[in-house]
Coordinates of C-alpha atoms (C1' of nucleotides) in Angstrom, one line a residue:
Chain A
M29 CA -76.5 -4.2 25.7
S30 CA -74.9 -2.3 28.5
R31 CA -72.1 0.0 28.1
T32 CA -69.0 -0.4 30.1
T33 CA -67.8 2.5 32.1
N34 CA -64.2 2.5 31.0
E35 CA -64.8 3.5 27.5
S36 CA -64.2 6.8 25.9
E37 CA -67.1 8.8 24.6
D38 CA -66.9 7.3 21.2
G39 CA -66.4 3.9 22.5
M40 CA -62.8 3.7 21.5
L41 CA -60.4 2.2 23.9
Y42 CA -57.2 4.0 24.2
K43 CA -53.9 2.6 25.3
D44 CA -54.0 4.3 28.6
Q45 CA -57.4 2.9 29.2
I46 CA -56.5 -0.5 28.2
D47 CA -53.8 -0.6 30.7
S48 CA -55.9 0.8 33.4
P49 CA -56.8 -1.5 36.2
L50 CA -60.4 -0.4 35.8
M51 CA -60.5 -1.9 32.3
D52 CA -58.9 -5.1 33.4
E53 CA -61.3 -5.6 36.2
S54 CA -64.5 -4.5 34.8
N55 CA -64.0 -5.5 31.2
G56 CA -62.0 -8.6 31.7
G57 CA -59.4 -7.6 29.3
S58 CA -56.9 -10.3 28.4
G59 CA -53.4 -10.1 27.4
N60 CA -52.4 -10.7 23.9
G61 CA -48.8 -10.1 23.2
G62 CA -48.6 -7.3 25.6
I63 CA -51.8 -5.8 24.3
V64 CA -54.8 -6.0 26.5
L65 CA -57.7 -7.0 24.5
K66 CA -61.0 -5.7 25.4
K67 CA -63.9 -7.9 26.3
G68 CA -67.5 -7.3 26.9
P69 CA -70.1 -5.5 24.9
W70 CA -69.1 -3.9 21.7
T71 CA -69.5 -0.2 21.2
S72 CA -70.9 1.4 18.1
A73 CA -67.4 2.8 17.3
E74 CA -65.9 -0.6 17.5
D75 CA -68.7 -1.9 15.2
T76 CA -67.9 0.8 12.8
I77 CA -64.3 0.0 12.8
L78 CA -64.9 -3.7 12.3
V79 CA -67.4 -3.1 9.5
E80 CA -65.1 -0.8 7.7
Y81 CA -62.3 -3.3 8.1
V82 CA -64.3 -6.2 6.8
N83 CA -65.7 -4.1 3.9
R84 CA -62.2 -3.3 3.0
H85 CA -60.5 -6.6 3.5
G86 CA -63.3 -9.1 3.5
E87 CA -64.2 -11.6 6.1
G88 CA -61.7 -13.9 7.6
N89 CA -58.2 -13.5 9.0
W90 CA -59.9 -12.2 12.1
N91 CA -56.8 -12.0 14.1
A92 CA -55.5 -9.5 11.7
V93 CA -58.3 -7.2 12.5
Q94 CA -56.9 -6.4 15.8
K95 CA -53.5 -5.8 14.3
H96 CA -54.6 -3.6 11.5
S97 CA -57.8 -1.9 12.6
G98 CA -56.9 -0.7 16.0
L99 CA -59.6 -2.7 17.6
F100 CA -58.5 -4.2 20.8
R101 CA -60.6 -7.3 20.3
C102 CA -59.4 -10.8 19.7
G103 CA -60.1 -12.3 16.3
K104 CA -62.7 -14.6 17.8
S105 CA -64.6 -11.7 19.2
C106 CA -64.4 -9.9 15.9
R107 CA -65.7 -12.8 14.0
L108 CA -68.5 -13.4 16.4
R109 CA -69.5 -9.8 16.4
W110 CA -69.5 -9.7 12.6
A111 CA -71.3 -12.9 12.2
N112 CA -73.9 -12.2 14.8
H113 CA -74.5 -8.5 14.4
L114 CA -72.7 -6.7 11.8
R115 CA -72.7 -8.7 8.6
P116 CA -75.2 -7.7 6.0
N117 CA -78.5 -9.3 5.4
L118 CA -78.9 -10.1 9.0
K119 CA -82.5 -10.4 10.0
K120 CA -83.2 -8.8 13.3
G121 CA -86.2 -9.1 15.4
A122 CA -88.3 -11.9 16.5
F123 CA -88.5 -15.1 14.6
T124 CA -91.5 -15.4 12.3
P125 CA -93.8 -18.3 12.7
D126 CA -92.4 -19.8 9.7
E127 CA -88.9 -19.5 11.1
E128 CA -90.0 -21.0 14.3
R129 CA -91.6 -23.9 12.6
L130 CA -88.5 -24.4 10.6
I131 CA -86.3 -24.3 13.6
V132 CA -88.4 -27.0 15.2
E133 CA -88.2 -29.1 12.1
L134 CA -84.5 -28.5 11.8
H135 CA -83.9 -29.3 15.3
A136 CA -85.8 -32.5 15.0
K137 CA -83.6 -33.3 12.1
M138 CA -80.3 -32.0 13.2
G139 CA -80.2 -31.7 16.9
N140 CA -78.2 -28.9 18.4
K141 CA -76.4 -28.1 15.2
W142 CA -77.0 -24.5 15.4
A143 CA -74.7 -23.4 12.6
R144 CA -76.3 -25.8 10.2
M145 CA -79.7 -24.8 11.2
A146 CA -78.7 -21.2 10.7
A147 CA -77.8 -22.1 7.2
H148 CA -81.4 -22.9 6.6
L149 CA -82.5 -19.6 8.0
P150 CA -81.2 -16.8 5.9
G151 CA -80.3 -13.8 8.0
R152 CA -80.4 -15.7 11.2
T153 CA -77.4 -16.7 13.3
D154 CA -76.6 -19.8 15.1
N155 CA -76.5 -17.9 18.3
E156 CA -80.0 -16.5 17.7
I157 CA -81.3 -19.9 17.0
K158 CA -79.6 -21.4 19.9
N159 CA -80.9 -18.8 22.3
Y160 CA -84.4 -19.2 20.9
W161 CA -84.3 -22.9 21.3
N162 CA -82.9 -22.8 24.8
T163 CA -85.6 -20.4 25.7
R164 CA -88.1 -22.6 24.1
I165 CA -86.9 -25.6 26.0
K166 CA -87.2 -23.8 29.3
R167 CA -90.6 -22.4 28.5
R168 CA -92.0 -25.6 27.4
Q169 CA -90.5 -27.5 30.2
R170 CA -92.1 -25.2 32.6
A171 CA -95.4 -25.5 30.8
G172 CA -95.0 -29.3 30.7
L173 CA -95.2 -29.2 27.0
P174 CA -93.4 -31.4 24.6
L175 CA -90.6 -30.0 22.6
Y176 CA -91.7 -31.1 19.2
P177 CA -95.1 -30.7 17.7
P178 CA -96.6 -33.9 16.6
E179 CA -96.3 -33.0 13.0
V180 CA -92.6 -32.8 13.4
C181 CA -92.6 -36.1 15.3
L182 CA -94.5 -37.7 12.6
Q183 CA -92.4 -36.3 9.9
A184 CA -89.2 -37.4 11.6
F185 CA -90.7 -40.8 12.2
Q186 CA -91.8 -41.2 8.6
E187 CA -88.5 -40.1 7.4
S188 CA -86.8 -42.5 9.6
Q189 CA -88.8 -45.3 8.2
Q190 CA -88.1 -44.1 4.8
G191 CA -84.5 -44.2 5.6
Q192 CA -84.9 -47.7 6.8
S193 CA -86.8 -48.9 3.8
S194 CA -84.3 -47.4 1.6
G195 CA -81.4 -49.1 3.2
G196 CA -81.7 -47.8 6.7
I197 CA -81.9 -51.1 8.3
N198 CA -78.6 -52.2 6.9
G199 CA -77.5 -48.7 6.7
A200 CA -74.1 -49.3 8.1
D201 CA -72.8 -47.2 5.4
R202 CA -75.0 -44.4 6.3
V203 CA -72.9 -41.4 6.7
Q204 CA -72.9 -39.9 10.1
H205 CA -75.2 -37.0 9.9
D206 CA -72.7 -34.3 10.7
S207 CA -70.8 -35.1 7.6
M208 CA -73.9 -34.6 5.5
P209 CA -73.6 -31.4 3.7
A210 CA -77.1 -30.1 4.2
N211 CA -79.4 -32.9 5.2
S212 CA -78.2 -35.1 7.9
F213 CA -80.5 -37.9 7.1
E214 CA -80.3 -38.0 3.4
I215 CA -83.8 -36.7 3.4
P216 CA -84.4 -34.0 0.9
D217 CA -85.5 -30.8 2.5
V218 CA -88.6 -31.0 0.3
V219 CA -89.8 -33.7 2.7
F220 CA -89.8 -31.2 5.5
D221 CA -91.2 -28.7 3.2
S222 CA -94.0 -31.0 2.4
L223 CA -94.7 -31.1 6.0
K224 CA -96.0 -27.6 5.7
G225 CA -98.7 -28.9 3.6
N226 CA -99.5 -31.8 5.7
N227 CA -101.6 -29.9 8.1
C228 CA -104.5 -30.9 6.1
V229 CA -103.9 -34.4 7.0
L230 CA -102.5 -34.2 10.4
P231 CA -104.7 -33.2 13.2
Y232 CA -103.7 -30.0 14.6
V233 CA -102.8 -30.6 18.1
P234 CA -101.9 -27.6 20.0
E235 CA -99.6 -28.5 22.8
L236 CA -101.8 -27.7 25.7
P237 CA -100.0 -27.4 28.9
D238 CA -101.7 -30.3 30.4
I239 CA -100.8 -29.9 34.0
S240 CA -103.7 -31.9 35.3
P241 CA -102.8 -35.1 37.1
G242 CA -103.9 -37.0 34.1
G243 CA -101.9 -34.8 31.9
M244 CA -98.9 -35.2 34.1
L245 CA -99.4 -38.8 34.0
M246 CA -99.4 -38.8 30.3
K247 CA -96.4 -36.7 30.2
G248 CA -94.9 -39.4 32.2
L249 CA -96.2 -41.9 29.8
G250 CA -94.6 -40.0 27.1
S251 CA -91.3 -39.6 28.8
S252 CA -90.6 -42.4 31.1
P253 CA -90.9 -45.6 29.2
Y254 CA -90.1 -44.0 25.9
C255 CA -87.1 -42.4 27.1
G256 CA -85.8 -45.7 28.0
F257 CA -87.3 -47.1 24.9
M258 CA -85.6 -44.6 22.8
S259 CA -82.3 -44.5 24.5
P260 CA -80.1 -42.9 22.0
T261 CA -77.0 -44.3 23.4
M262 CA -77.2 -47.8 22.0
H263 CA -74.3 -48.5 19.8
R264 CA -75.1 -48.4 16.2
Q265 CA -73.5 -51.8 15.5
K266 CA -75.6 -53.4 18.1
R267 CA -78.7 -51.7 16.7
L268 CA -78.0 -52.8 13.3
R269 CA -77.3 -56.3 14.4
E270 CA -80.4 -56.6 16.4
S271 CA -82.4 -55.0 13.8
T272 CA -81.4 -57.4 11.2
A273 CA -81.8 -60.4 13.4
L274 CA -85.2 -59.4 14.6
F275 CA -86.5 -58.4 11.3
S276 CA -85.4 -61.6 9.8
T277 CA -86.7 -63.9 12.5
S278 CA -89.9 -62.3 13.7
G279 CA -91.2 -60.7 10.8
G280 CA -94.4 -62.6 10.9
S281 CA -95.0 -62.2 14.6
F282 CA -96.4 -58.8 14.6
K283 CA -98.7 -59.8 11.8
N284 CA -100.8 -61.6 14.3
G285 CA -100.6 -58.9 16.8
F286 CA -101.4 -56.0 14.7
P287 CA -105.0 -56.6 13.9
Q288 CA -105.7 -57.1 17.5
F289 CA -104.2 -53.9 18.5
D290 CA -105.7 -52.2 15.6
Q291 CA -109.0 -53.2 16.8
F292 CA -108.2 -52.2 20.2
Q293 CA -106.9 -48.9 19.1
N294 CA -109.7 -48.1 16.9
D295 CA -112.3 -49.0 19.3
T296 CA -110.7 -47.2 22.1
C297 CA -110.1 -44.1 20.1
D298 CA -113.6 -43.9 19.0
K299 CA -114.9 -44.5 22.4
I300 CA -112.6 -42.0 23.9
A301 CA -113.7 -39.6 21.4
R302 CA -117.3 -40.1 22.2
T303 CA -117.3 -40.9 25.8
V304 CA -114.4 -39.0 27.2
G305 CA -115.4 -36.2 25.0
F306 CA -112.2 -34.3 24.8
P307 CA -112.2 -31.6 22.2
F308 CA -109.6 -33.0 19.9
P309 CA -107.8 -29.9 19.2
H310 CA -106.8 -30.2 15.7
D311 CA -107.1 -27.5 13.2
P312 CA -109.7 -28.6 10.8
D313 CA -108.9 -26.0 8.3
P314 CA -106.1 -27.2 6.1
T315 CA -105.8 -23.8 4.6
I316 CA -104.6 -22.3 7.9
P317 CA -100.9 -22.3 8.1
L318 CA -99.6 -25.0 10.3
S319 CA -99.7 -23.6 13.8
F320 CA -97.5 -25.4 16.2
G321 CA -98.0 -25.1 19.8
V322 CA -94.6 -23.6 20.0
I323 CA -95.8 -20.7 18.0
Q324 CA -98.7 -20.2 20.2
G325 CA -96.7 -20.1 23.2
S326 CA -93.7 -18.6 21.7
H327 CA -91.9 -15.6 22.7
S328 CA -91.6 -14.4 19.2
L329 CA -94.9 -14.4 17.7
S330 CA -96.5 -13.7 14.5
N331 CA -98.1 -10.6 15.8
G332 CA -95.1 -9.7 17.8
N333 CA -97.2 -8.6 20.7
S334 CA -97.2 -11.6 22.9
S335 CA -94.8 -12.0 25.7
A336 CA -92.6 -15.0 26.0
S337 CA -94.1 -16.0 29.3
K338 CA -97.6 -15.3 28.4
P339 CA -99.6 -18.0 26.9
T340 CA -101.5 -16.6 24.1
T341 CA -104.4 -18.8 24.0
G342 CA -106.9 -19.8 26.6
A343 CA -106.1 -23.3 25.8
V344 CA -102.7 -23.0 27.4
K345 CA -104.1 -21.8 30.6
P346 CA -103.3 -24.3 33.2
E347 CA -106.7 -24.5 34.7
L348 CA -108.4 -25.4 31.5
P349 CA -107.5 -29.0 31.2
S350 CA -107.6 -29.7 34.8
L351 CA -109.8 -32.8 34.5
Q352 CA -108.8 -34.4 31.4
Y353 CA -109.0 -37.9 32.6
P354 CA -112.3 -38.2 34.4
E355 CA -112.4 -41.9 33.8
I356 CA -109.1 -42.5 35.4
D357 CA -109.0 -42.8 39.1
L358 CA -106.1 -40.5 39.5
G359 CA -106.0 -41.2 43.1
S360 CA -104.8 -44.7 42.3
W361 CA -101.8 -43.1 40.8
S362 CA -101.1 -40.7 43.5
T363 CA -99.5 -43.4 45.5
S364 CA -96.7 -43.6 43.1
P365 CA -94.1 -41.1 42.7
P366 CA -95.1 -38.2 40.5
P367 CA -94.7 -39.0 36.9
P368 CA -91.8 -37.3 35.4
L369 CA -92.5 -34.3 33.5
L370 CA -90.9 -32.9 30.5
E371 CA -87.8 -32.2 32.4
S372 CA -86.9 -35.8 32.2
V373 CA -87.3 -35.9 28.5
D374 CA -85.4 -32.7 28.0
A375 CA -82.7 -33.9 30.3
F376 CA -82.6 -37.0 28.3
I377 CA -82.5 -35.1 25.1
Q378 CA -79.8 -32.9 26.2
S379 CA -77.7 -35.5 27.9
P380 CA -78.6 -39.0 26.9
P381 CA -78.5 -41.6 29.6
P382 CA -75.6 -44.0 29.8
V383 CA -75.6 -46.9 27.5
G384 CA -77.7 -49.5 28.8
T385 CA -80.6 -51.8 28.3
F386 CA -84.1 -50.7 28.1
E387 CA -84.5 -51.9 31.5
S388 CA -81.9 -49.8 32.9
D389 CA -83.2 -46.9 31.1
C390 CA -86.7 -47.4 32.0
T391 CA -85.9 -48.0 35.6
S392 CA -83.6 -45.2 36.0
P393 CA -84.8 -42.7 38.5
R394 CA -85.0 -40.1 35.9
N395 CA -87.4 -42.0 33.7
S396 CA -89.1 -44.3 36.0
G397 CA -92.0 -42.2 37.1
L398 CA -94.6 -43.7 34.9
L399 CA -93.3 -47.2 35.0
D400 CA -93.1 -47.1 38.7
A401 CA -96.6 -46.0 38.7
L402 CA -97.7 -48.7 36.3
L403 CA -95.8 -51.3 38.2
H404 CA -97.3 -50.1 41.4
E405 CA -100.7 -50.1 40.0
A406 CA -100.2 -53.5 38.4
K407 CA -99.0 -55.0 41.6
T408 CA -101.7 -53.4 43.6
L409 CA -104.2 -54.8 41.2
S410 CA -102.6 -58.2 41.3
S411 CA -102.7 -58.4 45.0
A412 CA -106.2 -57.1 45.1
N413 CA -107.4 -60.0 43.0
N414 CA -107.4 -63.5 44.4
H415 CA -106.5 -65.2 41.2
S416 CA -104.1 -62.7 39.9
S417 CA -100.9 -64.4 41.1
E418 CA -101.5 -67.7 39.4
K419 CA -102.7 -66.0 36.4
S420 CA -100.0 -63.6 36.0
S421 CA -97.2 -66.0 36.8
N422 CA -98.5 -68.6 34.5
S423 CA -97.0 -68.0 31.1
S424 CA -99.5 -70.4 29.6
S425 CA -102.1 -67.8 30.3
V426 CA -100.6 -65.6 27.8
T427 CA -102.8 -65.5 24.8
P428 CA -101.6 -65.8 21.3
G429 CA -102.3 -62.2 21.0
D430 CA -100.0 -61.5 23.9
V431 CA -97.3 -63.4 22.2
A432 CA -97.9 -61.6 19.1
E433 CA -97.8 -58.4 20.9
S434 CA -94.7 -59.3 22.6
S435 CA -93.1 -60.3 19.4
N436 CA -94.4 -57.2 17.9
L437 CA -92.7 -55.2 20.5
N438 CA -89.4 -56.8 19.5
I439 CA -90.0 -55.5 16.1
C440 CA -90.8 -52.2 17.4
E441 CA -87.8 -52.2 19.6
T442 CA -85.7 -53.0 16.7
E443 CA -87.2 -50.4 14.7
W444 CA -86.6 -47.7 17.2
E445 CA -83.1 -48.8 17.9
E446 CA -82.4 -47.6 14.5
Y447 CA -83.2 -44.2 15.7
R448 CA -81.2 -44.3 18.8
D449 CA -78.1 -43.2 17.4
P450 CA -76.4 -41.3 20.2
I451 CA -75.1 -38.8 17.8
S452 CA -78.1 -38.7 15.7
P453 CA -80.4 -35.9 16.2
L454 CA -83.2 -38.2 15.3
G455 CA -82.3 -40.0 18.4
H456 CA -83.3 -36.8 20.1
S457 CA -86.2 -36.2 18.0
A458 CA -87.5 -39.7 18.2
T459 CA -87.4 -39.5 21.9
S460 CA -89.2 -36.3 21.7
M461 CA -91.6 -37.8 19.3
F462 CA -93.0 -40.0 22.0
N463 CA -92.9 -37.2 24.3
E464 CA -94.5 -35.0 21.8
C465 CA -97.1 -37.3 20.6
T466 CA -98.1 -38.8 23.8
P467 CA -99.8 -35.8 25.2
I468 CA -101.8 -35.4 22.2
S469 CA -104.6 -37.3 23.6
A470 CA -103.7 -36.2 27.0
S471 CA -104.1 -32.7 26.2
G472 CA -107.1 -33.4 24.2
S473 CA -109.0 -35.5 26.6
S474 CA -111.2 -33.4 28.7
L475 CA -114.5 -33.6 30.2
D476 CA -118.0 -34.2 29.4
E477 CA -118.5 -32.5 26.2
P478 CA -118.5 -34.9 23.3
P479 CA -116.6 -33.3 20.5
P480 CA -117.9 -33.0 17.1
A481 CA -117.2 -36.1 15.2
E482 CA -115.4 -34.3 12.5
T483 CA -112.9 -33.0 15.0
F484 CA -111.5 -36.4 15.6
T485 CA -109.4 -36.5 12.6
G486 CA -107.1 -39.0 14.1
C487 CA -109.8 -41.4 15.0
N488 CA -111.5 -41.0 11.7
V489 CA -108.3 -41.7 9.9
E490 CA -107.7 -44.6 12.1
S491 CA -111.1 -46.0 11.3
E492 CA -110.4 -45.6 7.7
L493 CA -107.3 -47.6 8.1
V494 CA -109.1 -50.3 9.7
D495 CA -111.8 -50.3 7.2
Q496 CA -109.6 -50.3 4.3
A497 CA -108.7 -53.5 2.6
W498 CA -106.1 -55.2 4.5
T499 CA -102.9 -56.1 3.0
P500 CA -99.7 -57.4 4.5
D501 CA -97.9 -54.4 3.5
T502 CA -100.3 -52.0 5.1
E503 CA -100.6 -54.1 8.1
R504 CA -96.9 -54.3 8.5
E505 CA -96.3 -50.7 8.0
T506 CA -99.1 -49.7 10.3
A507 CA -98.0 -52.1 12.9
L508 CA -94.5 -50.9 12.8
Q509 CA -95.8 -47.4 13.3
L510 CA -98.3 -48.1 15.9
D511 CA -96.6 -50.4 18.3
Y512 CA -93.9 -48.1 19.3
T513 CA -96.4 -46.1 21.0
R514 CA -98.1 -49.0 22.7
P515 CA -97.4 -48.9 26.4
D516 CA -99.0 -52.3 26.7
A517 CA -96.5 -53.7 24.2
I518 CA -93.7 -52.0 26.0
L519 CA -94.9 -53.3 29.3
A520 CA -95.0 -56.8 27.8
S521 CA -91.5 -56.6 26.5
E522 CA -88.6 -58.4 28.0
W523 CA -86.8 -55.2 28.9
F524 CA -89.6 -54.5 31.2
G525 CA -88.3 -57.3 33.4
N526 CA -89.9 -60.5 34.5
S527 CA -91.3 -59.2 37.6
M528 CA -92.8 -56.3 35.9
H529 CA -94.0 -58.5 33.2
E530 CA -95.8 -60.7 35.6
S531 CA -97.5 -57.9 37.2
I532 CA -98.4 -56.2 34.1
A533 CA -99.6 -59.4 32.5
S534 CA -102.3 -59.4 35.0
L535 CA -103.3 -56.0 33.9
L536 CA -103.3 -57.0 30.3
G537 CA -105.3 -60.1 31.0
D538 CA -108.8 -60.3 32.2
D539 CA -108.0 -58.0 35.1
L540 CA -107.2 -55.3 32.7
A541 CA -110.7 -55.2 31.5
A542 CA -112.1 -55.4 34.9
E543 CA -109.9 -52.8 36.3
C544 CA -110.2 -50.5 33.5
K545 CA -113.9 -50.9 33.7
H546 CA -113.6 -50.0 37.3
L547 CA -111.4 -47.0 36.5
A548 CA -113.7 -45.9 33.8
S549 CA -116.3 -45.5 36.5
G550 CA -119.3 -46.5 34.6
S551 CA -117.9 -46.5 31.2
P552 CA -119.3 -49.3 29.1
T553 CA -116.0 -49.9 27.5
S554 CA -113.5 -52.2 29.1
N555 CA -110.4 -50.3 28.4
Q556 CA -111.5 -46.8 28.2
G557 CA -110.2 -45.9 31.6
C558 CA -106.9 -47.4 31.1
P559 CA -104.3 -44.8 31.2
W560 CA -102.6 -45.8 28.1
N561 CA -105.7 -45.5 26.1
T562 CA -105.1 -41.9 26.1
M563 CA -102.1 -42.5 24.1
L564 CA -103.9 -44.1 21.3
P565 CA -104.3 -41.0 19.2
V566 CA -100.6 -41.1 18.9
C567 CA -100.8 -44.2 17.1
Q568 CA -103.5 -42.8 15.0
I569 CA -101.3 -40.0 13.9
S570 CA -98.7 -42.5 12.9
A571 CA -101.2 -44.6 11.2
Q572 CA -102.4 -41.7 9.1
H573 CA -99.5 -42.1 6.8
P574 CA -99.2 -45.7 5.8
Chain B
dA20 C1' -93.5 1.6 44.1
dA21 C1' -90.5 -2.0 45.4
dC22 C1' -88.7 -6.3 45.1
dG23 C1' -87.6 -10.8 43.3
dA24 C1' -88.2 -14.0 39.7
dA25 C1' -88.1 -14.9 35.0
dT26 C1' -86.6 -13.9 30.5
dC27 C1' -83.7 -12.4 26.9
dC28 C1' -79.6 -12.1 24.5
dA29 C1' -74.9 -10.7 23.6
dA30 C1' -70.6 -12.3 24.6
dC31 C1' -67.3 -15.4 26.4
dC32 C1' -65.1 -19.9 26.9
dG33 C1' -63.4 -24.3 25.7
dC34 C1' -63.0 -27.8 22.5
dA35 C1' -62.8 -29.7 17.8
dT36 C1' -61.7 -29.1 13.3
dT37 C1' -59.3 -27.1 9.5
dT38 C1' -55.5 -24.9 7.4
dG39 C1' -51.1 -23.9 6.2
dA40 C1' -46.2 -23.5 7.0
Chain C
dC6 C1' -45.9 -35.7 8.8
dT7 C1' -46.1 -32.5 12.6
dC8 C1' -47.4 -28.6 14.8
dA9 C1' -49.3 -24.2 15.6
dA10 C1' -52.5 -20.9 14.3
dA11 C1' -56.9 -19.9 12.6
dT12 C1' -61.5 -20.9 12.5
dG13 C1' -65.9 -22.9 13.6
dC14 C1' -69.1 -24.5 16.8
dG15 C1' -71.8 -25.5 20.9
dG16 C1' -72.3 -24.6 25.8
dT17 C1' -72.5 -21.4 29.3
dT18 C1' -72.5 -17.0 31.6
dG19 C1' -73.9 -12.6 33.2
dG20 C1' -76.1 -8.3 32.8
dA21 C1' -80.2 -5.8 31.3
dT22 C1' -84.9 -5.9 30.8
dT23 C1' -89.5 -7.5 31.7
dC24 C1' -92.9 -9.5 34.4
dG25 C1' -95.4 -10.8 38.5
dT26 C1' -96.6 -10.1 43.2

DNA sequence: AACGAATCCAACCGCATTTGA
DNA sequence: CTCAAATGCGGTTGGATTCGT
């Protein structure tokens, strides 16, 4: 830090200096009972005085420091200085990869509870963590990267479901997380610790800075509808009420919808894997420590050599994934406003939108990028087809599967409302979960080269899920996990609005296949070119942990 | 080499909570 | 019980440094 010019050689501040106008102007000294307290950077002499004082008298009673030590610093400043720089066992230097990973996990769990996060990081201060996180946010915003790695998303999601299954649904008695001593969600830390070992199961998905139009689109997919979907501002009572009602009344609905989607998902995943040929960027080696994208692009890296602003891998170079959605006629999206990037999500995270319905959330300017695009596309398609109007406006044309999916969405909606506690960090994290998970496929979908089959862990796992013996429990669980990430389900929901519904219904109907086939530009699959297909690996990730 | 932008980080500020008289 | 002081916490600022052109 800089040294102020109005200090004596040893950094001490003498009375005559304190009273000098120079000190007041440049150092911002403030009055305190006639004594001008110094502000600004601490000097080594001041540090010494403070350390000696604390060693002698112990921490606390910070206001007495100024009185008894000769330091012209307010108690607050002394405490801060001690806590952030002088206290023993402080760990200096860049965060280690483990620490970074833990920060991400903790933030997903706690939100901006820096002090509590610091308690999990021995030797680290809340200020350090806060600065790191803020830097991380900026960096990843700029890069168009999601805040949370999918592993963390999945973990938070699973834990949320655990919380529900263990009374979370009627968890009115759940203590507000801030009052929790160490774990805000009544989730043992071992759960997060276990995450470290999950990399053998979870596909490693480096968070590629997908800045291609398709990537942007998927960022929008990840942020726009889901931000609204995940609005954390819904009141808990309402959430609980709706959760209970919906779970009690429509429990069987999604049962019908799930296999359909499962099939859809599985097929699409597999086809994407083979036809789109993106190199699904997971780390096949479970022995390799979990490597989050944040680490890769982090400013404080394991080797300590990389710069904050320098991507450390070729994968994060913007030009690499420039054509990740060859099947998608990106031009058709260009007529819509640019999809929102991560900024929208981050803004959402940092300042949740006003309480409102899904619709209001989803149609808010901040989050509407993708939905606008989808709506525009849907309407364009509807108008382009002669029969679309009758078809889309006719509710009887909705197939049972559609009904099931719609009901399914209700369940999903209810599920997620559980997580939209405005004060719950999971509300944040859950929002980011979508944001995080969505680009998985986006980042992973690239051109021509078919990836090795073994790299498609998500798809493989998904296939296993489909192949395995079906049970109501597994179906339900999987459905609950999957459908939150289903844009078609979202689009079919009531919050999406009737007009939207009509338009989208045409997409989800026969036109969907036709248009997707068209978009796929020669792809034999009917839905491969559909933008939301790129999201499917998200579901796979969720489905990997029934 | 110069300049501006980006980044980092220490410190401040304001508010909320806790504590104690 | 009330109130003021102390403390804790999170957000923000601003200067120094680094990076890119």
